[in-house]
Short mmCIF file of C-alpha atoms in Angstrom, two decimals:
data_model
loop_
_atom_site.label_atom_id
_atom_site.label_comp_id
_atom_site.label_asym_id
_atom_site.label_seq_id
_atom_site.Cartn_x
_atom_site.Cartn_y
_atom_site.Cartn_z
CA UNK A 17 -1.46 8.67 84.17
CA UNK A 18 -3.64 10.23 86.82
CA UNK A 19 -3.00 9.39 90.58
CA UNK A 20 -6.23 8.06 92.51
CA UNK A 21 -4.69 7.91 96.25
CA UNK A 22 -1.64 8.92 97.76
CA UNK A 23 -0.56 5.15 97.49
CA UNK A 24 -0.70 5.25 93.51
CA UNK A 25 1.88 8.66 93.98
CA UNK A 26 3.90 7.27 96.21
CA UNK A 27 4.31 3.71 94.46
CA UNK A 28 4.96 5.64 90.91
CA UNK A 29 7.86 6.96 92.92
CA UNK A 30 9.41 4.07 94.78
CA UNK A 31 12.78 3.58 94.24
CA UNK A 32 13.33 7.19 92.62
CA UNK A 33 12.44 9.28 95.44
CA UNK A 34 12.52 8.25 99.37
CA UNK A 35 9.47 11.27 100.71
CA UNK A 36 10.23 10.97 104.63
CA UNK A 37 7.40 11.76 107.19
CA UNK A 38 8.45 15.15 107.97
CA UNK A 39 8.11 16.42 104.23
CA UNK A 40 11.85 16.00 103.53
CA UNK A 41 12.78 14.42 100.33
CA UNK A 42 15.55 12.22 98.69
CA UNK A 43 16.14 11.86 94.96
CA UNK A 44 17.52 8.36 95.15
CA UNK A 45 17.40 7.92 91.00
CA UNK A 46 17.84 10.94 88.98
CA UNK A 47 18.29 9.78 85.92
CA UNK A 48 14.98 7.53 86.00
CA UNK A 49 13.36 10.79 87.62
CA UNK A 50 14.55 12.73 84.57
CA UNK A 51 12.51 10.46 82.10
CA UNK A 52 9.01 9.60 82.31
CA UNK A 53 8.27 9.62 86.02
CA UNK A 54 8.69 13.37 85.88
CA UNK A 55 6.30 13.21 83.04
CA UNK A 56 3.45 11.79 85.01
CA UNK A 57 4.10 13.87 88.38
CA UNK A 58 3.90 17.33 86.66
CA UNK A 59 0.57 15.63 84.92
CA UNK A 60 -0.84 15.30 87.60
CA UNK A 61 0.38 18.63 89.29
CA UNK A 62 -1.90 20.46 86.35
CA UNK A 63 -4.60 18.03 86.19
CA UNK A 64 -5.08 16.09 88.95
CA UNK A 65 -9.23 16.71 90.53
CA UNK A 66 -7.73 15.50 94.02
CA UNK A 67 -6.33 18.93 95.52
CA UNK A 68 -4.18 16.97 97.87
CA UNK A 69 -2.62 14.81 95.31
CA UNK A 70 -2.34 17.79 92.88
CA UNK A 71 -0.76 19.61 95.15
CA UNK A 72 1.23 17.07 96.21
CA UNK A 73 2.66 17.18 92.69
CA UNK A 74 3.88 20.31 92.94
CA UNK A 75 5.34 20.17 96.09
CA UNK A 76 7.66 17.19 95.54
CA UNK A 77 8.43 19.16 92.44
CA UNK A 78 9.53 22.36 93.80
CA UNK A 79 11.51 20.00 96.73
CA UNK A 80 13.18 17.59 94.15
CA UNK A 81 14.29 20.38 92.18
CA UNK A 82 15.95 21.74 95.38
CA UNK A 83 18.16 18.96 95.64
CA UNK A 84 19.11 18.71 92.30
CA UNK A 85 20.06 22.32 91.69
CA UNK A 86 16.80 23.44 90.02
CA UNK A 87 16.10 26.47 92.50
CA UNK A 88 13.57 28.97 91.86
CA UNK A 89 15.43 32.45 92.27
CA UNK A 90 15.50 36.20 92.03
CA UNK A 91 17.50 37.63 89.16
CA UNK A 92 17.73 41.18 91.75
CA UNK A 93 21.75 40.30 92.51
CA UNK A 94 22.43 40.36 88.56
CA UNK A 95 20.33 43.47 88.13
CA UNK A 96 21.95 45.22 90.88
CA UNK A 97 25.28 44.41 88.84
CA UNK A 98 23.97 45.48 85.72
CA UNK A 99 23.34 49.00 87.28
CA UNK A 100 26.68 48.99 88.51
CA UNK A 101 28.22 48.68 84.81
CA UNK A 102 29.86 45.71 86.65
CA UNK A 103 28.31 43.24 83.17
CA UNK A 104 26.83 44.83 80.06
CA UNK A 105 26.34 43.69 76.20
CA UNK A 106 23.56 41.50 77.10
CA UNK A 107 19.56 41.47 76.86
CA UNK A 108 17.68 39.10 79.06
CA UNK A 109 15.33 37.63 77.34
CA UNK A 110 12.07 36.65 79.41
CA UNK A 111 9.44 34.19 77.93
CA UNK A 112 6.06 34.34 78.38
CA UNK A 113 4.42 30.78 77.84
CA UNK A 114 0.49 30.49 77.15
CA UNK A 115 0.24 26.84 76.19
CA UNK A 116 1.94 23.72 75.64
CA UNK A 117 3.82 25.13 78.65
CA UNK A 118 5.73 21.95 79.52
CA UNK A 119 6.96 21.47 75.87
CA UNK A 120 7.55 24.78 75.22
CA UNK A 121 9.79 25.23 78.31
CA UNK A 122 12.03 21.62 77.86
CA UNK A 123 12.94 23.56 74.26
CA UNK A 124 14.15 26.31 76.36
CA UNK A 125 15.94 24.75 78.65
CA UNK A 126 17.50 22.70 76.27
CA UNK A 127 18.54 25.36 74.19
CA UNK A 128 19.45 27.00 77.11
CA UNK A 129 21.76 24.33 78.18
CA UNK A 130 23.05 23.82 74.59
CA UNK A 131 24.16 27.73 75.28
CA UNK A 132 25.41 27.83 78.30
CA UNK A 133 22.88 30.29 78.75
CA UNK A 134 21.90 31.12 82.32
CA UNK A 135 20.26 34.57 82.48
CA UNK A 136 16.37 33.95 81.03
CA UNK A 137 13.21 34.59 82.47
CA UNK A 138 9.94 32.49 82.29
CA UNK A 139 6.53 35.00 83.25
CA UNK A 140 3.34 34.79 82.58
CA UNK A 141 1.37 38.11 82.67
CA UNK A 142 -2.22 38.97 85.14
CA UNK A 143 -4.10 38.74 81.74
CA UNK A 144 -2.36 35.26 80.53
CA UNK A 145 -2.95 33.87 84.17
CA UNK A 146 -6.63 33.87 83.34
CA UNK A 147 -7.24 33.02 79.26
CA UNK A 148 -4.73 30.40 79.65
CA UNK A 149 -5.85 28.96 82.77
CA UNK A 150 -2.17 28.57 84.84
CA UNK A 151 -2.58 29.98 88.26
CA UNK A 152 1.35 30.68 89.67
CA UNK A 153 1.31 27.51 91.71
CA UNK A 154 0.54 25.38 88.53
CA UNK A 155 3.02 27.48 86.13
CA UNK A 156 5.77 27.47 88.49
CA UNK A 157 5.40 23.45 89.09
CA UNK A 158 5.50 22.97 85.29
CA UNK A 159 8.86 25.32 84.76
CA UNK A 160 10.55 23.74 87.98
CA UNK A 161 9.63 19.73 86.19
CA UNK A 162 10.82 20.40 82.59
CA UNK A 163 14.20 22.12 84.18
CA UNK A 164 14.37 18.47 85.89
CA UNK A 165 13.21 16.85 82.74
CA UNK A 166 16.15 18.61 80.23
CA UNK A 167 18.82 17.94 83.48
CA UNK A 168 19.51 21.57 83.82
CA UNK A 169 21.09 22.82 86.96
CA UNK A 170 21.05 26.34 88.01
CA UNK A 171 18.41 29.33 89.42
CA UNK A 172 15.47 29.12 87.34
CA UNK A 173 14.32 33.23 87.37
CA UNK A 174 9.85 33.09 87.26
CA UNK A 175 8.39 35.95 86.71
CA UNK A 176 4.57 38.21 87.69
CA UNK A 177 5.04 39.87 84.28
CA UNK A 178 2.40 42.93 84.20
CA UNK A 179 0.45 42.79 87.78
CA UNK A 180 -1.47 45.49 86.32
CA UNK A 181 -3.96 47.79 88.07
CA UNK A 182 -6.90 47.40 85.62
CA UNK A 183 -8.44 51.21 85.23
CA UNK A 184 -11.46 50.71 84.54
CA UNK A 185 -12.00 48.13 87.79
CA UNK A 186 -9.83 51.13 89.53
CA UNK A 187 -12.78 53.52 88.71
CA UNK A 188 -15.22 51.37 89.59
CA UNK A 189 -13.60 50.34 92.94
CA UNK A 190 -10.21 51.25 93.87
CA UNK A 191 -9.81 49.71 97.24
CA UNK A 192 -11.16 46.59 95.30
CA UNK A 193 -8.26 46.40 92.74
CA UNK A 194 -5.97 47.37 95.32
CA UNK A 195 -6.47 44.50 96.99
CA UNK A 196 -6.95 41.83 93.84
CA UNK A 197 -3.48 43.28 92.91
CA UNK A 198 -1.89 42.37 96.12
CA UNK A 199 -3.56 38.75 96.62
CA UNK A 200 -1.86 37.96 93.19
CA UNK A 201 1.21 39.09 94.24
CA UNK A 202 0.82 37.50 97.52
CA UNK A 203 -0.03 34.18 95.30
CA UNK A 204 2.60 34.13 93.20
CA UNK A 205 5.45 34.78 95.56
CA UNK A 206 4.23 31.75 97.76
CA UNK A 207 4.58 30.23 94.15
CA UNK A 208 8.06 30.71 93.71
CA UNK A 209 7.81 33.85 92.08
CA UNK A 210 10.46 35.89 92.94
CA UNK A 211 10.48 37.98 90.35
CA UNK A 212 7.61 40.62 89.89
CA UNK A 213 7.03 43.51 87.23
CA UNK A 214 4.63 46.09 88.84
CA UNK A 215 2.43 47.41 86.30
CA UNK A 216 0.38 50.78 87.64
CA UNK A 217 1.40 52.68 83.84
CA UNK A 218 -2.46 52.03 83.31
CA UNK A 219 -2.96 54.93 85.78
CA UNK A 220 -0.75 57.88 83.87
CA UNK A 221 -2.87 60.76 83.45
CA UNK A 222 -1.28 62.42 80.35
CA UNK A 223 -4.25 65.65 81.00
CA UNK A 224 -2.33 66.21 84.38
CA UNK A 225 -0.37 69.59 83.95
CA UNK A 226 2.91 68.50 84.60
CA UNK A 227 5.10 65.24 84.13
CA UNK A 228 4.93 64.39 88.22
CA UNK A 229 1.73 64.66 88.37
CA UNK A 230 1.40 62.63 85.15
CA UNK A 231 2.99 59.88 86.66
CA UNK A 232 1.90 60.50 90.44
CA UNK A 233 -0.73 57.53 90.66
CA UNK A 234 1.42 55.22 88.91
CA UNK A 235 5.06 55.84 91.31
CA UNK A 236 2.75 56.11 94.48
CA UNK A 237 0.93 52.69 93.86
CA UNK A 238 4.12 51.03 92.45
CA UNK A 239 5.95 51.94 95.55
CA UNK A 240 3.23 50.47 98.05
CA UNK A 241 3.10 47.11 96.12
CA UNK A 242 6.92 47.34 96.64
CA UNK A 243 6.85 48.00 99.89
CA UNK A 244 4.09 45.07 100.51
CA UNK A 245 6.46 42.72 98.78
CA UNK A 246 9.19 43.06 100.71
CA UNK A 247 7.06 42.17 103.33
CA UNK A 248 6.26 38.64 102.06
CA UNK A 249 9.85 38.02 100.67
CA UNK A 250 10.94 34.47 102.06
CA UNK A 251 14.51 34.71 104.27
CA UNK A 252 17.49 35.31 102.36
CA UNK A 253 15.76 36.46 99.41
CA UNK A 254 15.06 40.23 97.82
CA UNK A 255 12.50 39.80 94.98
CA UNK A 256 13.37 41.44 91.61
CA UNK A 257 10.88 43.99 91.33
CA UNK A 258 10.39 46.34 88.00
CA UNK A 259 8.41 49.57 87.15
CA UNK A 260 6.76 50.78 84.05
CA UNK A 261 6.45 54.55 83.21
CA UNK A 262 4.65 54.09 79.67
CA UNK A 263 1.82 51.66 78.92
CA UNK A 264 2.59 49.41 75.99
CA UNK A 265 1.07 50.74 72.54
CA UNK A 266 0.91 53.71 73.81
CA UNK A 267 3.08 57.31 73.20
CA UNK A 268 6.79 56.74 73.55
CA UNK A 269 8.33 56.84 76.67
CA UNK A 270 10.96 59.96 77.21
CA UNK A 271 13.77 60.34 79.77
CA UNK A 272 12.22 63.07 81.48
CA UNK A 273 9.16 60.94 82.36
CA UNK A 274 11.33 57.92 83.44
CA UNK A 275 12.85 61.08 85.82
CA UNK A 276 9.70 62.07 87.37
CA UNK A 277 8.61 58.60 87.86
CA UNK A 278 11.69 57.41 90.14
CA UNK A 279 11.84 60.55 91.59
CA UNK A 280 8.68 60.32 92.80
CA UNK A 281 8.98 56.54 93.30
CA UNK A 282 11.99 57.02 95.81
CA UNK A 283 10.88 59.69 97.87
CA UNK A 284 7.25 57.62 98.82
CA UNK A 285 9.22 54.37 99.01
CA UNK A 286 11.52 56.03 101.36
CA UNK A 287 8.64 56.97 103.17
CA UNK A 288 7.10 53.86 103.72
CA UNK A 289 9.88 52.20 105.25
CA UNK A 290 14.02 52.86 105.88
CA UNK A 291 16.45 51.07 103.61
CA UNK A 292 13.13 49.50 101.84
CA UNK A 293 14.95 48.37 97.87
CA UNK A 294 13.45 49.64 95.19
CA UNK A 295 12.85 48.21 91.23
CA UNK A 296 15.98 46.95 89.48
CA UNK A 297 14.76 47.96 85.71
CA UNK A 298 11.70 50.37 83.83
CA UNK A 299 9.30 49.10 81.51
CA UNK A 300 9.24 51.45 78.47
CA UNK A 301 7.28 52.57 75.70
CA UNK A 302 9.48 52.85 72.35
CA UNK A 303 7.15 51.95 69.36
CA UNK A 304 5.95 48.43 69.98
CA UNK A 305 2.67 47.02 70.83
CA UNK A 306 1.78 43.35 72.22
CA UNK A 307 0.79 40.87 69.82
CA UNK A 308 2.20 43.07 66.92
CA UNK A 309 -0.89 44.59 64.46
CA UNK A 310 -2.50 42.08 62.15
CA UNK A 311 -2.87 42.66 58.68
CA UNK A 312 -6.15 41.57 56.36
CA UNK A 313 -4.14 38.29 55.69
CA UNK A 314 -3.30 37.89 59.35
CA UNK A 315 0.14 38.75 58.65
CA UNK A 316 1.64 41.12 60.76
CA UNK A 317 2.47 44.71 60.06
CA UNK A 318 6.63 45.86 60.35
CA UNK A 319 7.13 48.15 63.56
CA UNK A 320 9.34 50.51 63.63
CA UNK A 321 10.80 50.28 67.47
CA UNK A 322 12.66 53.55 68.49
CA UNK A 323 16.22 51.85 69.16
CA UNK A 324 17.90 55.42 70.04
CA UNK A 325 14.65 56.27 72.25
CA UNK A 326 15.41 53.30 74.37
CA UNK A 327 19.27 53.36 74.53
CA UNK A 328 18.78 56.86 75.81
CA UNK A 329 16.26 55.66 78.41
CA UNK A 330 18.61 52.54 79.64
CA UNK A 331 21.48 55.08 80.31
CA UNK A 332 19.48 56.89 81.81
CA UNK A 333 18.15 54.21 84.09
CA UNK A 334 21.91 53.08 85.16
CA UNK A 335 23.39 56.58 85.04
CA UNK A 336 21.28 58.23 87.16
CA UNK A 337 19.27 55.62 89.59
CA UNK A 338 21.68 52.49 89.05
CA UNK A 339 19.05 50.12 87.82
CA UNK A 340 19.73 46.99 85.26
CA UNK A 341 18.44 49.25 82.72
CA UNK A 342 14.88 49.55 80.30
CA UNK A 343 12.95 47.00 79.64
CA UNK A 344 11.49 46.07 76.11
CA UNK A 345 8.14 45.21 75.70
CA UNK A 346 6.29 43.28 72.96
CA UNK A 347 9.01 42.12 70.98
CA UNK A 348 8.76 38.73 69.92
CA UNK A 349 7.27 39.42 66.39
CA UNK A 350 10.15 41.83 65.43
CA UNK A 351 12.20 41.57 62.30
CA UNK A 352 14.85 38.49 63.30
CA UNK A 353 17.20 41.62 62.39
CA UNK A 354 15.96 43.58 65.15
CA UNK A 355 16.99 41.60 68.16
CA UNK A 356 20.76 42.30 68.27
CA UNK A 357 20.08 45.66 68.60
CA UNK A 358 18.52 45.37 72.02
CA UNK A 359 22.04 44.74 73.90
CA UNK A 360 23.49 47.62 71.96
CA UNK A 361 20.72 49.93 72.83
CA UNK A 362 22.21 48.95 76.70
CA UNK A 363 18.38 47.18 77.26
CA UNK A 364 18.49 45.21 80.40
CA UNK A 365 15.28 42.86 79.33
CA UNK A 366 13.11 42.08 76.23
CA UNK A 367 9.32 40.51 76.63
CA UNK A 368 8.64 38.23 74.22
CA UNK A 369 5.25 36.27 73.85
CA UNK A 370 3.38 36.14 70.60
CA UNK A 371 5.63 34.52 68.31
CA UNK A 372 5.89 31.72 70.26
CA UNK A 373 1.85 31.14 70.08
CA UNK A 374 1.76 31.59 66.41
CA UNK A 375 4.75 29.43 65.79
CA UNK A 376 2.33 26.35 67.50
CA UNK A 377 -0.54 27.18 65.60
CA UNK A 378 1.39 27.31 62.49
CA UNK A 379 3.17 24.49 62.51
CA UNK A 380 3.11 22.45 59.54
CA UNK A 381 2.46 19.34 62.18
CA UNK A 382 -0.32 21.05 63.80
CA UNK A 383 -3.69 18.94 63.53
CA UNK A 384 -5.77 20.74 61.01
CA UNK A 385 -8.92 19.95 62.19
CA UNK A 386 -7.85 20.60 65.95
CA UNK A 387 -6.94 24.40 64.90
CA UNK A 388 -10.37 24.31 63.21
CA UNK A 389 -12.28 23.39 65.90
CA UNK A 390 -10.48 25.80 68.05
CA UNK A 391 -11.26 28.41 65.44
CA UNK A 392 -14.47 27.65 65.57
CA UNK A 393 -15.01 27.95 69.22
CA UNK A 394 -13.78 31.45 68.71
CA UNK A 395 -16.43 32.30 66.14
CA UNK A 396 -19.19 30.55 68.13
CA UNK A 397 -18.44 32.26 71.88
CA UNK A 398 -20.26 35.18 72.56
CA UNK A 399 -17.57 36.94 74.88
CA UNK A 400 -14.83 36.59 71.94
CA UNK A 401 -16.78 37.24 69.40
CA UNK A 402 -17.18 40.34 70.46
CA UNK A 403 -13.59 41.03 69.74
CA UNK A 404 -14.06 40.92 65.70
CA UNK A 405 -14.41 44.84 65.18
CA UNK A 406 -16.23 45.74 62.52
CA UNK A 407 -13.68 46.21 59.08
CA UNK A 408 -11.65 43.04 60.48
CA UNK A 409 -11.37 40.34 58.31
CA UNK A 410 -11.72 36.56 59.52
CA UNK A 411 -7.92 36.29 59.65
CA UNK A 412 -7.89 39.55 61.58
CA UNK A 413 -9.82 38.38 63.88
CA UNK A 414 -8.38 34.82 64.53
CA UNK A 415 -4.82 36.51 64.72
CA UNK A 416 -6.24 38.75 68.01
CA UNK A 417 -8.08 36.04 69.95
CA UNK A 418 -6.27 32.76 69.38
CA UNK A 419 -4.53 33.43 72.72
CA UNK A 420 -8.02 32.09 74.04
CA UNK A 421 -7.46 28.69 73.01
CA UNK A 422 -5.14 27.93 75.43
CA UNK A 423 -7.18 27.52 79.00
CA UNK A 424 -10.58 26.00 77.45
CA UNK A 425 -8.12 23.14 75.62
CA UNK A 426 -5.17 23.25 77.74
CA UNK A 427 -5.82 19.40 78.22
CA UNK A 428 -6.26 18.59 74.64
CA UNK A 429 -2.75 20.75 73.67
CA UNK A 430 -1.37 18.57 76.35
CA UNK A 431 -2.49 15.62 75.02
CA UNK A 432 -1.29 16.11 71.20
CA UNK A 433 0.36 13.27 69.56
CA UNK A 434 4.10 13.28 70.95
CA UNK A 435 5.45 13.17 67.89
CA UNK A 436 3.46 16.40 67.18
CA UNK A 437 4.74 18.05 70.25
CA UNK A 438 8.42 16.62 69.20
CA UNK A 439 8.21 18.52 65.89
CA UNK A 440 6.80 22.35 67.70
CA UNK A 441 9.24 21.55 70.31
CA UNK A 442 12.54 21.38 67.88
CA UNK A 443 11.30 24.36 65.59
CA UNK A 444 10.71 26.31 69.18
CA UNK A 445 14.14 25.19 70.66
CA UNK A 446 15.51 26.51 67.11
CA UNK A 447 14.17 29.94 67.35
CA UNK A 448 14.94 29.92 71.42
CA UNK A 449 18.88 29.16 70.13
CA UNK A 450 18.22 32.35 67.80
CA UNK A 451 17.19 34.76 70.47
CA UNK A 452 19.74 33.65 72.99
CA UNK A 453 22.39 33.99 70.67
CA UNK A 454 21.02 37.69 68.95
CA UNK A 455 20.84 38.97 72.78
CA UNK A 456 23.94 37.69 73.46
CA UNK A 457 23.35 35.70 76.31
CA UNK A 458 25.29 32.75 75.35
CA UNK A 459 27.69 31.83 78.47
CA UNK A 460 26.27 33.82 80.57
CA UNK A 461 25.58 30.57 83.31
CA UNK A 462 28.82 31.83 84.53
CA UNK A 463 27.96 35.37 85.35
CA UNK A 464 24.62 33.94 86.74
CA UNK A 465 27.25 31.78 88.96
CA UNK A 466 29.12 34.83 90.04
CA UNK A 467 26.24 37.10 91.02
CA UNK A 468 23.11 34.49 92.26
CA UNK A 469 23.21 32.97 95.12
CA UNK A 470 19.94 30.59 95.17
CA UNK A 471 18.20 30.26 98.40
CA UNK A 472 16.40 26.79 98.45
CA UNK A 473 12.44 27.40 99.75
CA UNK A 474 10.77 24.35 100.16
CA UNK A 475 7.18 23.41 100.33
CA UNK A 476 5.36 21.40 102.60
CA UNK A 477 4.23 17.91 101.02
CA UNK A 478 0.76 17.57 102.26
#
């Protein structure tokens, strides 16, 4: 499956795609493209040794895509509307994906398309980037070629979820993290990433006197990574950016912090540039936690999620600073009861991660003695290890790190049988059809018509 030379590409594609000298490219089969040849060029976009012919890959991905209406976009236009009470009565859901990434995202996209749903977000957080080994370039490519693969047409939102300013690293070098910060950013837009959630909550200072200066490192730093992204946003294109005022797992958020963060967060944006745009939504803290909290049996414990806290936060959002509205953190291993309560509580976004991760470990089709061996690993590596707290039982344990799995056997969840990967993918697409129909984003390709207007970036095909 693995291209040697730039012959063996370019042969795999004869007759399905004519790549001219100058880069351009012509899908001259679709529907062959849409079958197994996409299969082996987003292979080899992940896996390929070769840089060239890796990135190759992705390049004839993200330029293929462009001509058959798979466009990597910013969901800022939509947002903008949102704040403007011009749509309302939906929840964007956006889906972080730690393995199995091309599967998991084909059972999206189908259910998407099944849905007419058009308003979704894939992202993929600073932390995720590194346990689960996907660098932008690579996660982008693999979105953009299972869009192709299911034949949906349409922007295809990819979000930076949580480019966080690490405190600790921040106290040990601030210019340092700074910087880090920025080259991600930098990274991911070339990426395609044109949506990005600013994370500098990890800053608040709740032993400052006052809620301004509470917040002051966090609306100062997430107004110069603003200001640095409009900088590197390609022509025609204004990056969705979003803020957090409370860290996740933390004390619940209140209205009058969400005021003294965009307060503070307009006046040094404002400073740093005229007409420079600001966020379109707030992350907020109403209860939750990521991952959820394991239980002895490695079940996890029921959360009660402040629904009033965060309607009252979302108005206040729109009302006062016309944004989308708040945005929902660490949701995905709510109640299933809990999710249709997000679009009444006016939320503009929900994150949801975990669920998805347990729901492909606990597959009935799973191999057993993969999971064991994975398990294993866990138990036997002496940075994870050092995650089992003393009290925690073995299922505990497991339930925290199992995240980890991901990077060290990305190529081995790849390579599960496909009949395996058929079964996760329909019980996935299931509970994708669940969400999208809970948050109420069923039909909602046509308001994505109305308000996005994709702008095609291409990529140069070394």
């Amino acid at each position: 499956m693995l291209y040697h030379t730039k012959e063996d590409l370019l042969n795999d594609l004869k007759n399905v795609a004519d790549i001219q000298k100058n880069g351009t490219v012509l899908v001259l089969n679709k529907e062959v493209l849409r079958n197994k040849k996409m299969d082996a060029l987003v292979y080899n976009a992940v896996f390929n040794k070769e840089a060239a012919l890796r990135d190759a890959s992705r390049s004839l991905i993200r330029n293929m895509g462009n001509k058959l209406g798979v466009v990597s976009a910013s969901i800022h236009s939509l947002y903008e509307a949102m704040g403007k009470k011009e749509y309302k009565g939906f929840t964007v859901p956006a889906i972080n994906i730690r393995g199995l990434t091309y599967d998991v995202s084909r059972a999206i996209f189908r259910a998407a398309r099944k849905n007419h749903v058009g308003a979704f977000i894939f992202e993929i957080a600073r932390s995720e980037i590194g346990y689960t080994d996907q660098r932008p370039a690579e996660y982008s490519a693999v979105i953009l070629a299972a869009a192709i693969r299911e034949g949906f047409e349409g922007p295809v939102f990819i979000q930076g979820d949580h480019f966080q300013i690490n405190a600790k690293k921040y106290e040990k070098d601030k210019e340092c993290e700074i910087t880090t910060v920025k080259k991600l950013i930098k990274e991911a837009i070339d990426a395609g990433f044109y949506n990005v959630d600013i994370d500098t909550s990890t800053l608040v200072d709740l032993n400052k006197p006052n809620l301004t200066e509470q917040q002051r490192l966090n609306f100062e730093f997430a107004a110069e990574f603003t200001a640095y992204i409009r900088t590197l946003e390609p022509k025609g294109i204004t990056v969705s950016v979003g803020g957090e005022i409370g860290e996740v797992g933390k004390k619940n958020s209140t209205v009058e912090e969400l005021r003294a963060f965009m307060d503070g967060f307009t006046d040094t944006l404002s400073r740093k540039g005229k007409g420079l745009k600001g966020i379109s939504k707030i992350s907020v803290q109403t209860g939750t936690s990521h991952g959820g909290v394991p239980l002895p049996d490695g079940t996890v414990a029921k959360v009660k999620l402040d629904f009033d806290t965060l309607k009252n936060l979302s108005m206040a959002a729109r009302d006062e600073y016309g944004l989308s509205g708040a945005v929902q953190h660490g949701a995905s291993t709510l109640p299933a009861d809990a999710f249709d309560k997000f679009p009444e509580a006016g939320a503009a976004e929900v994150h949801l991660a975990t669920e998805f991760q347990n729901m492909i470990y606990e597959s009935k089709v799973f191999p057993q003695d993969f999971r064991k061996e994975i398990y294993d690993f866990f138990k036997n590596h002496p940075d994870i290890k050092k995650e089992w707290k003393e009290g925690d039982t073995e299922d505990q344990f497991i339930y925290k790190v199992r995240k980890n799995g991901f990077g060290p056997f990305k190529e081995r969840f790849w390579n599960l049988p496909d009949n395996v990967k058929k079964k996760i993918g329909e019980e996935l697409e299931a509970k994708f059809d669940f969400l999208f129909k809970k948050l109420n984003v069923v039909h909602s390709k046509e308001i994505v018509k109305k308000t996005i207007k994709p702008v095609e970036v291409a990529l140069p095909n070394p």
